[in-house]
Coordinates of C-alpha atoms and ligand atoms in Angstrom, one line a residue:
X1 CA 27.9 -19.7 -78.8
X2 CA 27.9 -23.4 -77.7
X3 CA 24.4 -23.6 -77.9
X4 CA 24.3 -22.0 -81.2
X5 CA 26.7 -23.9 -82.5
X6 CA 25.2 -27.1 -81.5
X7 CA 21.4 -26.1 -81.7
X8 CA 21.2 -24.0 -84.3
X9 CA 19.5 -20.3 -84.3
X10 CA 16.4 -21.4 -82.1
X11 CA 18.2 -23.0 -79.7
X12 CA 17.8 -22.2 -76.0
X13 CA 19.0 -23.3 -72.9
X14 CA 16.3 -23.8 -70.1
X15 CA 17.1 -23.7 -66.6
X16 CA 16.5 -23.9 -63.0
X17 CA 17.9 -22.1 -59.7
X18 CA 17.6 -24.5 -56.9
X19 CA 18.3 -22.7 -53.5
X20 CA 19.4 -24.7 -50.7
X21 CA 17.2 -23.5 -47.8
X22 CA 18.8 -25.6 -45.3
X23 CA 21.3 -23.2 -45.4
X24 CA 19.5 -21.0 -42.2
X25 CA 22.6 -18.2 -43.0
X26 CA 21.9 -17.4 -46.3
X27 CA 19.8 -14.2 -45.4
X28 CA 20.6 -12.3 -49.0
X29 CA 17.2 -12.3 -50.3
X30 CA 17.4 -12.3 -54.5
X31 CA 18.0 -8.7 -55.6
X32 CA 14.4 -8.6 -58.0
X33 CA 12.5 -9.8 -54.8
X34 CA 14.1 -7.8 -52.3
X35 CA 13.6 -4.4 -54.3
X36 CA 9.4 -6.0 -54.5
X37 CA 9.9 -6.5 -50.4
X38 CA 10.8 -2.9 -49.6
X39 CA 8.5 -1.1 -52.0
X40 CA 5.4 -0.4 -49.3
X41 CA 3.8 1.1 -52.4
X42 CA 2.9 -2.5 -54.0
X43 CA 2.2 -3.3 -50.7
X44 CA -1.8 -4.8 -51.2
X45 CA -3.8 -3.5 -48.0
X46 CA -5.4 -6.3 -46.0
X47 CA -8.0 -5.8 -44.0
X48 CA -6.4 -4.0 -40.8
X49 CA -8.0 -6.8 -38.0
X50 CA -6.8 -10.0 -40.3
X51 CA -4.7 -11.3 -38.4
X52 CA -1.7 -12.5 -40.5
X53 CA 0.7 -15.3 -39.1
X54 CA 4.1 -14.3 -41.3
X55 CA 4.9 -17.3 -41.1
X56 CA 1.5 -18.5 -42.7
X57 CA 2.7 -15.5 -45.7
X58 CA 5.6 -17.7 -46.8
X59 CA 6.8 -16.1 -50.3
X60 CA 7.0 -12.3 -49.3
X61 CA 7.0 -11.4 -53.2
X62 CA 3.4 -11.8 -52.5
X63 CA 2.3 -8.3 -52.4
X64 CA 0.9 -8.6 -48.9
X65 CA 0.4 -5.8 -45.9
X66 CA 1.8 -7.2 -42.3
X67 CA -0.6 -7.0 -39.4
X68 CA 1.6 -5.3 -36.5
X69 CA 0.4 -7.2 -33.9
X70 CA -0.2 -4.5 -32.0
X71 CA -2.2 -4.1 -28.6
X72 CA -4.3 -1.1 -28.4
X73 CA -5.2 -1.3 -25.2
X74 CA -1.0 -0.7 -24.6
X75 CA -0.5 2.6 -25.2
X76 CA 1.9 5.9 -23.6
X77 CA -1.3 7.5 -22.5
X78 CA -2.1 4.9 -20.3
X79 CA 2.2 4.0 -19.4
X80 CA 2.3 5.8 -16.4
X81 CA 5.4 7.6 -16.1
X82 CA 8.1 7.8 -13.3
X83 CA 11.0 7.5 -11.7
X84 CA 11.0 3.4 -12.7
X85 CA 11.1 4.1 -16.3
X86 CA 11.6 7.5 -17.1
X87 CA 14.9 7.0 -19.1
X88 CA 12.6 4.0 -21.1
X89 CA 9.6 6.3 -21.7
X90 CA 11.3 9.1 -23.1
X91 CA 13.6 7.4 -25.2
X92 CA 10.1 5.6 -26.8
X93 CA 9.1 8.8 -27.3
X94 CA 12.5 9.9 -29.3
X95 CA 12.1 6.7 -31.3
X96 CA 8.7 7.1 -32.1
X97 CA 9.4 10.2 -33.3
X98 CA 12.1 9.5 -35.4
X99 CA 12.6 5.3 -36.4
X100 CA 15.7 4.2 -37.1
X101 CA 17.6 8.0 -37.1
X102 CA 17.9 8.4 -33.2
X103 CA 20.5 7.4 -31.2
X104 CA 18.7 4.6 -29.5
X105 CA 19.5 1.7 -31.8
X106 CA 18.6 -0.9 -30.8
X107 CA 16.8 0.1 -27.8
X108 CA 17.2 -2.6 -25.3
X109 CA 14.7 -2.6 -22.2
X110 CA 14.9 -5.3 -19.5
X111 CA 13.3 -5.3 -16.1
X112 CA 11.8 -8.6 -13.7
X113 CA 8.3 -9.8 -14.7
X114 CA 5.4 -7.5 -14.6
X115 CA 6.8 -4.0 -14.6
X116 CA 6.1 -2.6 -18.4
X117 CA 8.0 -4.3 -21.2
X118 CA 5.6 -5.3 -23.0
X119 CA 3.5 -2.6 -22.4
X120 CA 6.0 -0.1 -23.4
X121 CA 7.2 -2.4 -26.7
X122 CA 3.4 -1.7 -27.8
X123 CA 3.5 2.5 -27.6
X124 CA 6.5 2.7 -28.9
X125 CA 4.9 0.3 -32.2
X126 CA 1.5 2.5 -32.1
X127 CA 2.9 5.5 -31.8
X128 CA 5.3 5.3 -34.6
X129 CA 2.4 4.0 -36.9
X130 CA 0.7 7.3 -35.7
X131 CA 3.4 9.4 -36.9
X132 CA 4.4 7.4 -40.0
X133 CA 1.3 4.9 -40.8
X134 CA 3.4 3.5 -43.7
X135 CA 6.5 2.4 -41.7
X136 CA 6.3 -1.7 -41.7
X137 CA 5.8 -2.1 -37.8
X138 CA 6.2 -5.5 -36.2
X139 CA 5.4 -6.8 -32.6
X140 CA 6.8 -10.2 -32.5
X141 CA 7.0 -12.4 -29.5
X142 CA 10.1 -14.4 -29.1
X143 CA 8.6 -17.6 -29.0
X144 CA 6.6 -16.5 -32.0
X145 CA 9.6 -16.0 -33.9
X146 CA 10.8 -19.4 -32.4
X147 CA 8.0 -21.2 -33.8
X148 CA 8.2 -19.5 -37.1
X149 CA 12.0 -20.1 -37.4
X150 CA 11.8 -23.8 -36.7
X151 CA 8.6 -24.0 -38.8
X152 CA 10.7 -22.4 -42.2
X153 CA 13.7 -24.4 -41.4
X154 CA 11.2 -27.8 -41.3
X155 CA 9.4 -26.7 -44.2
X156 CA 12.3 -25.5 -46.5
X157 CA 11.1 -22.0 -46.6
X158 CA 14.2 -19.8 -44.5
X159 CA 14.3 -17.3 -47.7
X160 CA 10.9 -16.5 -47.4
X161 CA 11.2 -16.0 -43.6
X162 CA 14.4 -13.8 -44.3
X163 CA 12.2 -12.0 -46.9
X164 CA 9.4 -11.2 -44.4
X165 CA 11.9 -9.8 -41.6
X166 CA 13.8 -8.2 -44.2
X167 CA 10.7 -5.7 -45.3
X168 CA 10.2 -4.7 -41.4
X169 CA 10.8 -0.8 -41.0
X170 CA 10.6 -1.5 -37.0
X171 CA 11.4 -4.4 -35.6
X172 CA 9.6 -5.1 -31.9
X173 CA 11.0 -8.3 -30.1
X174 CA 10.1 -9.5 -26.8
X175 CA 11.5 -11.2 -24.4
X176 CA 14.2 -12.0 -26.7
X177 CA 15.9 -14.0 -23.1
X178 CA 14.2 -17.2 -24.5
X179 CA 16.8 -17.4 -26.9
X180 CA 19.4 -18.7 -24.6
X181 CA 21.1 -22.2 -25.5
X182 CA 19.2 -21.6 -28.8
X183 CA 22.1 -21.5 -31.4
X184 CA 20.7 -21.4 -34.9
X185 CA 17.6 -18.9 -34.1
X186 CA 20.5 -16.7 -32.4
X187 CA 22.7 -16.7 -35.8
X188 CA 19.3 -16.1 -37.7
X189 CA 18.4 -13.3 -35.4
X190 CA 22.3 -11.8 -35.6
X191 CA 21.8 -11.7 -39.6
X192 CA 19.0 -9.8 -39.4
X193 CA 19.9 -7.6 -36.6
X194 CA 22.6 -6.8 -38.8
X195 CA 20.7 -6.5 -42.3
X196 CA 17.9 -4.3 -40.6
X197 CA 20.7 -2.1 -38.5
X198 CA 22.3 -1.5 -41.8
X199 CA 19.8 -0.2 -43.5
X200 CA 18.6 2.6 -40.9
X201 CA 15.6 0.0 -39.4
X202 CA 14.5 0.5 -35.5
X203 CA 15.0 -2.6 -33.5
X204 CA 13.6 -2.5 -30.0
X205 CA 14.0 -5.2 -27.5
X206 CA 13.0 -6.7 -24.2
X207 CA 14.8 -8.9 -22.1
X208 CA 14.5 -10.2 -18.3
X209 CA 17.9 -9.3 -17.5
X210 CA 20.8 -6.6 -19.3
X211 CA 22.8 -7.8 -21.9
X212 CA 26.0 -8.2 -19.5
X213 CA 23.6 -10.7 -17.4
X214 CA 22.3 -12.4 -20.2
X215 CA 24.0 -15.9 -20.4
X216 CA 24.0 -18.9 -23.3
X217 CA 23.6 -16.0 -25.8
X218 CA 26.1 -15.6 -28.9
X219 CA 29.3 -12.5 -27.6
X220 CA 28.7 -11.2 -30.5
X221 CA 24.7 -10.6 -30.5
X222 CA 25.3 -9.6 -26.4
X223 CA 27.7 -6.6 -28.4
X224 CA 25.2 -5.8 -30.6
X225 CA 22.5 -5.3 -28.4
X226 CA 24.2 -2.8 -26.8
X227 CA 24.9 -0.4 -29.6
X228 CA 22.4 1.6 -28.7
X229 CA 20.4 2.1 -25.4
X230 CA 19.6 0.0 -22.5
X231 CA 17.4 1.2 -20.8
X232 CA 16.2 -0.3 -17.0
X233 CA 12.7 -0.3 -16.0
X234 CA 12.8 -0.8 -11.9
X235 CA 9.4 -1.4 -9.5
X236 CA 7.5 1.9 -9.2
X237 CA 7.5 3.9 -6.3
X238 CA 4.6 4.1 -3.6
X239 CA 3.7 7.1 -5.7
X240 CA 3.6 5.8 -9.4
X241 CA 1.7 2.5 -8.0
X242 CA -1.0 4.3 -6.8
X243 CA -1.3 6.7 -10.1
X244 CA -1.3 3.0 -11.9
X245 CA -3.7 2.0 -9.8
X246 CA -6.2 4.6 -10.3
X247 CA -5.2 4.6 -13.9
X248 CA -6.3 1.0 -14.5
X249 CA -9.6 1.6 -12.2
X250 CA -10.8 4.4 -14.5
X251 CA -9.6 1.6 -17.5
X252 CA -11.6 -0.9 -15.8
X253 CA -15.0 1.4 -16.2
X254 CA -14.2 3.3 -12.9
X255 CA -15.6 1.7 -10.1
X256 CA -15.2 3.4 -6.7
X257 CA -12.7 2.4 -4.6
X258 CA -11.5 4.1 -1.3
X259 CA -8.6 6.2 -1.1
X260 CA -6.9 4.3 1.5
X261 CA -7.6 0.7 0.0
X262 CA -5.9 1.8 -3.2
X263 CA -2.9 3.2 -0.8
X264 CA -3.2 -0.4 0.7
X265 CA -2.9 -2.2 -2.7
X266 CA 0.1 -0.3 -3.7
X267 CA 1.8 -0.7 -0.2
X268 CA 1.3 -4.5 -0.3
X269 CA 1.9 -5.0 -3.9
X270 CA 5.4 -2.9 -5.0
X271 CA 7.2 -5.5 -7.6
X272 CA 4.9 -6.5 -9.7
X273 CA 2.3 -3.9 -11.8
X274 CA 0.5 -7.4 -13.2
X275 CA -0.3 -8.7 -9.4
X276 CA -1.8 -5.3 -9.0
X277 CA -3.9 -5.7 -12.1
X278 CA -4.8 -9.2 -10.5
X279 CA -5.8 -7.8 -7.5
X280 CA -8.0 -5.1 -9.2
X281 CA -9.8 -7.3 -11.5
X282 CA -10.7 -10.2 -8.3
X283 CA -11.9 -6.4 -6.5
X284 CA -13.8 -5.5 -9.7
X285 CA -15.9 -9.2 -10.0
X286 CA -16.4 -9.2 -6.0
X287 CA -17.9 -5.8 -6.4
X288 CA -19.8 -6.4 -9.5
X289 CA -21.1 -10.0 -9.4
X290 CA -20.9 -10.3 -5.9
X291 CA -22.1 -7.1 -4.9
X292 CA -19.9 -6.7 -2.2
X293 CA -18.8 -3.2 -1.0
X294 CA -15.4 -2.9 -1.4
X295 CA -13.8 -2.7 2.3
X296 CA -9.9 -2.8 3.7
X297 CA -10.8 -6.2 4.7
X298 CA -12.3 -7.8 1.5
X299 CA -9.1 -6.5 -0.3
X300 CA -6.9 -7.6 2.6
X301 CA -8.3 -11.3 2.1
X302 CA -8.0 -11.3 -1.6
X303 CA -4.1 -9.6 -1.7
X304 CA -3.1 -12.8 1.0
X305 CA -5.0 -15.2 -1.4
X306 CA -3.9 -14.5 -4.7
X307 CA -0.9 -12.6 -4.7
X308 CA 3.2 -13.7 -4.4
X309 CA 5.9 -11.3 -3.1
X310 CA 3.7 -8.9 -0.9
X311 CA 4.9 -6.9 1.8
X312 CA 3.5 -7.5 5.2
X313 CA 3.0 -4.3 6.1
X314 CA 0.3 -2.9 6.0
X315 CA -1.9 0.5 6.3
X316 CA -1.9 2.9 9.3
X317 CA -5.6 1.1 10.6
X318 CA -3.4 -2.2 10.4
X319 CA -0.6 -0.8 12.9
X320 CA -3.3 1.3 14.7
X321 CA -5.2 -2.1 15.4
X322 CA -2.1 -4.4 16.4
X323 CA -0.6 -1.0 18.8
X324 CA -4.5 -1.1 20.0
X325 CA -4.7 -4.8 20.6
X326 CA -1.2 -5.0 22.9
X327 CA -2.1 -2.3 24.6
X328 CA -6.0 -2.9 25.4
X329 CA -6.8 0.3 24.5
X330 CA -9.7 1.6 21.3
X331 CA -8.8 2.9 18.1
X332 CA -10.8 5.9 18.9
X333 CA -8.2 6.5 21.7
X334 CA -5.5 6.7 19.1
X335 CA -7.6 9.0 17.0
X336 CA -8.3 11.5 19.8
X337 CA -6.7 14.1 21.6
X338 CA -6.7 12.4 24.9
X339 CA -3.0 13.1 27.3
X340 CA -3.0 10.0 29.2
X341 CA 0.0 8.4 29.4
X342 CA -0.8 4.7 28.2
X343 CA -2.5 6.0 25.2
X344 CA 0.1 9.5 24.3
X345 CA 2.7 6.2 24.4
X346 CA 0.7 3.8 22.0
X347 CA -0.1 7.0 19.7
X348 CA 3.5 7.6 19.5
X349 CA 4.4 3.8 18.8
X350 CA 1.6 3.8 15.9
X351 CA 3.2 7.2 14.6
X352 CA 6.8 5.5 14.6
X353 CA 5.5 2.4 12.7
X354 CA 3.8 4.2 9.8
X355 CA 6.8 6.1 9.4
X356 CA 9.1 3.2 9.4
X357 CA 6.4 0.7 7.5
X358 CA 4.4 2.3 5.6
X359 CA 4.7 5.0 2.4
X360 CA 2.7 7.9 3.9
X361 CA 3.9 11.0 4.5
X362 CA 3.6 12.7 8.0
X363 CA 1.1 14.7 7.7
X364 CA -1.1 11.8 6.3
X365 CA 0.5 9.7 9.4
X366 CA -0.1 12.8 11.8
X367 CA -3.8 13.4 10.3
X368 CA -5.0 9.9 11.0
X369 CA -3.1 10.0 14.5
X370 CA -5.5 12.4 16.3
X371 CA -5.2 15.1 14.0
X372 CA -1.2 16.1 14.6
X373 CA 0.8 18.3 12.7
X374 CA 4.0 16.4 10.8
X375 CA 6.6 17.9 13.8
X376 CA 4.4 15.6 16.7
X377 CA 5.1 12.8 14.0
X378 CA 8.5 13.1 13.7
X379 CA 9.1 13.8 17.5
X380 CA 7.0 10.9 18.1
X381 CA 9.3 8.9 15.7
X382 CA 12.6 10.3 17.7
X383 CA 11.1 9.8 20.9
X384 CA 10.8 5.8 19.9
X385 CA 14.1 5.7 18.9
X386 CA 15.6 6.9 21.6
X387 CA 13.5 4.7 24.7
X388 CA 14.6 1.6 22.2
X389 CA 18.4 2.8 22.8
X390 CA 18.2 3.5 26.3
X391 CA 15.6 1.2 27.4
X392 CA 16.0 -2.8 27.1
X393 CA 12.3 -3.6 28.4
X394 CA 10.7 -0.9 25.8
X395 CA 12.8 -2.2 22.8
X396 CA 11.9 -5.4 23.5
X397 CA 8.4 -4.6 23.5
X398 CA 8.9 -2.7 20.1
X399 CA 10.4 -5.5 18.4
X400 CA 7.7 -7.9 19.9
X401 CA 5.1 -5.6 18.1
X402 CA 6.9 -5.9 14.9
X403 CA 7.0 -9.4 14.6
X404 CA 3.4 -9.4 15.5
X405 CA 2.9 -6.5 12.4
X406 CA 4.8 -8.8 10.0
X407 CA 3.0 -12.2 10.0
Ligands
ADP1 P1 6.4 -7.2 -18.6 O1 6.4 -7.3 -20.1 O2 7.6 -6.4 -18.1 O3 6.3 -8.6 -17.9 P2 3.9 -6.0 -19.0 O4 4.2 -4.9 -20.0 O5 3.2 -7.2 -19.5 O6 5.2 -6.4 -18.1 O7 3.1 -5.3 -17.8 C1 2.2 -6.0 -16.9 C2 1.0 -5.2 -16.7 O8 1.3 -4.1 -15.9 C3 0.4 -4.7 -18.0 O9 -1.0 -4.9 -18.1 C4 0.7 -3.2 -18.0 O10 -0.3 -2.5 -18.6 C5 0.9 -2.9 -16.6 N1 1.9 -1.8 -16.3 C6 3.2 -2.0 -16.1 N2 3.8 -0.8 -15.9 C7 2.8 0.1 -16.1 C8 2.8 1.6 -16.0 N3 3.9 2.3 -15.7 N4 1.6 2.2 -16.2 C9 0.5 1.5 -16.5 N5 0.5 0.1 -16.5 C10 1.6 -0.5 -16.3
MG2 MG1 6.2 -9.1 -21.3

C-alpha cells in the first residue's frame, strides 16, 4: 500500500534474502529447495563411477545423483559370519531389508581395529541399493565429513552441506570416534542425526569403542546413538579365522595353500582380520613373484616380520619339534607307535601342549600324535596334569618347555 502510495501502480519493491551461513546450526533448508532435495525423481543420473565429492556439489538444488561411495569388493557374501558378529550381520540384514522401518535406528557397531566395520558399513549400503536402487545411499568417512564440514563453514556454504545430508535416505558413517573434542562438527552431526531420524532415514555407525566408552563427545549425541542397536563385533574364533582365511585365498585368485599353514595363520593371528590379510598378500607375492613354495617356515618368518599382536604359539609340528629337541628324540618317534618310555612321555607332553596351546581338536591333536584316538589325547592331557601336581622335578620341566614354546 506504501509502495503504491509512494510509487504509483508500477511500483515494486526488489529484494534480497541474505543468509548468514556462519550460523553452522541453522540446518532448516528453505521449504522450495528442500521439497527439490527429496524428490529422487528430478534426481539427474551421473554416470555411476563419477566419483562426486559432495562437498565439490555445493548447491544441492542442483539436480544431481550422489555417488555412494560404496566398495564392491565389501560385500555379505564375502562377511564371513560367526559367533564375533552374528548379532551385527543379522541386524544388517534386517536393515537392508527394510531402511529406516526396523528397529535398529541407528545401528551403532564398534569393535578394535581390523575386525569388520567397515566391511560390514559397505553390505549393509550395497545391499540396500540392491533391494531399493532409488534409496539415496551414503558411505561417508568421518574425516570425510570433517573435511567437508570445515571446508562449508570456510567457504560460507553450511546450507548447501545441510542440503546435501539432508537428501540422504541412508546415512553410513565411519568411525564417527574421530569426532571427539570436535564441538561444532558434533552439534552439526546432532542436527542431522535428528532431521534424518525424524524423517524415517537409516543411520548406521561405526565407532572404536560403545557409546558408554566413548569420551569428549556431546551427552546428548552419546543418547542418541543408542536409540537403536549397538551392536559388538569381537575377534573371530579359531574357527571363523580360518573360514576368512580361505575366503580371502579364493578372493585373492586361489592359490594353494596347505591346510595346516592356514591353521597356523589363524592360530598366530586371532585380533586382527587386516594382519591376516597382510600376511596373505606378503604369502601371495612370495609365491607369485618369488616363486617360492609356500611352506610352515616361509609363513612363519613372514607372520614374525610383519605382524603386531601374534600369539606365540604355534602349530602341533612347532610343539612336536621343541618336545623333540629337549628330549633328543625324532619327530618320527612322536608320530609312531613306538611304547618306550622316553618317547610314550614326550608324545604325551606334545599331546598336553596342543591341547592347552593350540585350537585343534583332539582328534586332529591325536591324528598327528601317532595316529591316537581323542580318549589317549585327553588321558595324555590328565596324565600331565597330574605328574605337574605331584611331581616338583616334572613340573618344573613342563614349565621350562613352555617358556622355551613362547619366545
Ligand atoms: P575395521 O573397519 O573394523 O577396522 P575392516 O572392515 O576394514 O575393519 O576390516 C579389515 C579387513 O578384514 C577387511 O579387508 C575385511 O574385508 C576383513 N574382514 C574383517 N572381518 C571379516 C569377516 N568376518 N569376513 C571376511 N572379511 C573380514
Ligand atoms: Mg574401518
Amino acid at each position: 500500500m506504501v509502495i503504491r502510495r509512494e510509487l504509483g501502480a508500477n511500483g515494486r519493491l526488489l529484494y534480497n534474502i541474505l543468509i548468514d551461513a556462519s550460523d553452522s546450526t541453522c540446518m532448516q533448508a528453505p521449504s522450495h529447495n528442500r521439497k527439490a532435495i527429496q524428490n529422487p525423481a528430478i534426481l539427474i543420473p551421473t554416470s555411476e563411477n563419477q566419483k562426486i565429492d559432495p562437498w565439490v556439489c555445493a548447491g544441492i538444488p542442483k539436480k544431481i545423483k550422489i555417488n555412494s561411495n560404496l566398495n564392491h569388493h565389501y560385500t555379505f557374501d564375502n562377511f564371513i559370519e560367526g559367533e564375533c558378529n552374528r548379532l551385527a550381520r543379522s541386524a544388517g540384514y534386517a536393515i537392508a531389508d527394510n531402511p529406516g522401518g526396523n528397529a535398529f535406528n541407528p545401528m551403532f557397531v564398534y569393535s578394535a581395529t581390523g575386525l569388520g566395520k567397515t566391511h560390514l558399513l559397505h553390505s549393509i549400503g550395497i545391499k540396500i541399493k540392491e533391494n531399493f536402487p532409488d534409496k539415496t545411499v551414503l558411505y561417508v568417512s568421518s574425516e570425510d565429513f570433517l573435511r567437508q564440514f570445515i571446508a562449508s563453514v570456510k567457504n560460507q556454504t553450511v546450507n548447501d552441506f545441510n542440503y546435501f545430508y539432508q537428501s540422504i535416505d541412508v546415512l553410513l558413517m565411519d568411525d564417527i570416534h574421530n569426532f571427539a573434542g570436535k564441538a561444532a562438527t558434533q552439534e552439526q552431526l546432532f542436527h542431522l542425526f535428528n532431521y534424518l531420524h525424524q524423517n524415517n532415514k537409516q543411520i548406521v555407525l561405526t565407532s572404536d569403542k560403545s557409546p558408554l566408552e566413548m569420551e569428549d563427545i556431546e551427552p546428548r549425541l552419546l543418547s542418541r546413538f543408542k536409540w537403536g542397536l549397538s551392536a559388538q563385533l569381537t575377534p573371530p574364533d579359531a574357527e571363523t579365522r580360518v573360514q576368512i582365511i580361505k575366503s580371502k585365498i579364493m578372493d585373492d585368485g586361489g592359490i594353494v595353500i596347505p591346510d595346516d599353514v592356514v591353521e597356523y595363520i589363524a592360530y598366530r593371528i586371532s585380533n586382527n582380520v587386516r594382519e591376516i590379510e597382510g600376511v596373505l598378500k606378503t604369502i601371495l607375492a612370495e609365491s607369485i613373484l618369488s616363486k617360492r613354495t609356500i611352506t610352515l617356515d616361509l609363513v612363519r618368518g613372514i607372520i614374525d616380520q610383519i605382524a603386531t599382536n601374534t600369539n606365540k604359539e604355534v602349530s602341533i609340528d612347532y610343539i612336536k619339534s621343541v618336545v623333540c629337541d629337549h628330549f633328543n628324540i625324532s619327530v618320527n618317534d612322536i608320530n609312531s607307535n613306538t611304547r618306550k618310555r622316553e618317547i610314550v612321555q614326550a608324545r604325551q607332553l606334545v599331546m598336553y601342549f596342543s591341547k592347552e596351546y593350540t585350537q585343534s581338536s583332539l582328534a586332529k591333536i591325536g591324528k598327528l600324535c601317532g595316529n591316537k584316538d581323542h580318549a589317549t589325547v585327553l588321558h595324555a592331557h590328565r596324565t600331565v596334569k597330574n605328574q605337574c601336581d605331584t611331581n616338583k622335578k616334572y613340573k618344573l620341566q613342563v614349565q621350562d618347555l613352555e617358556k622355551k614354546l613362547k619366545c
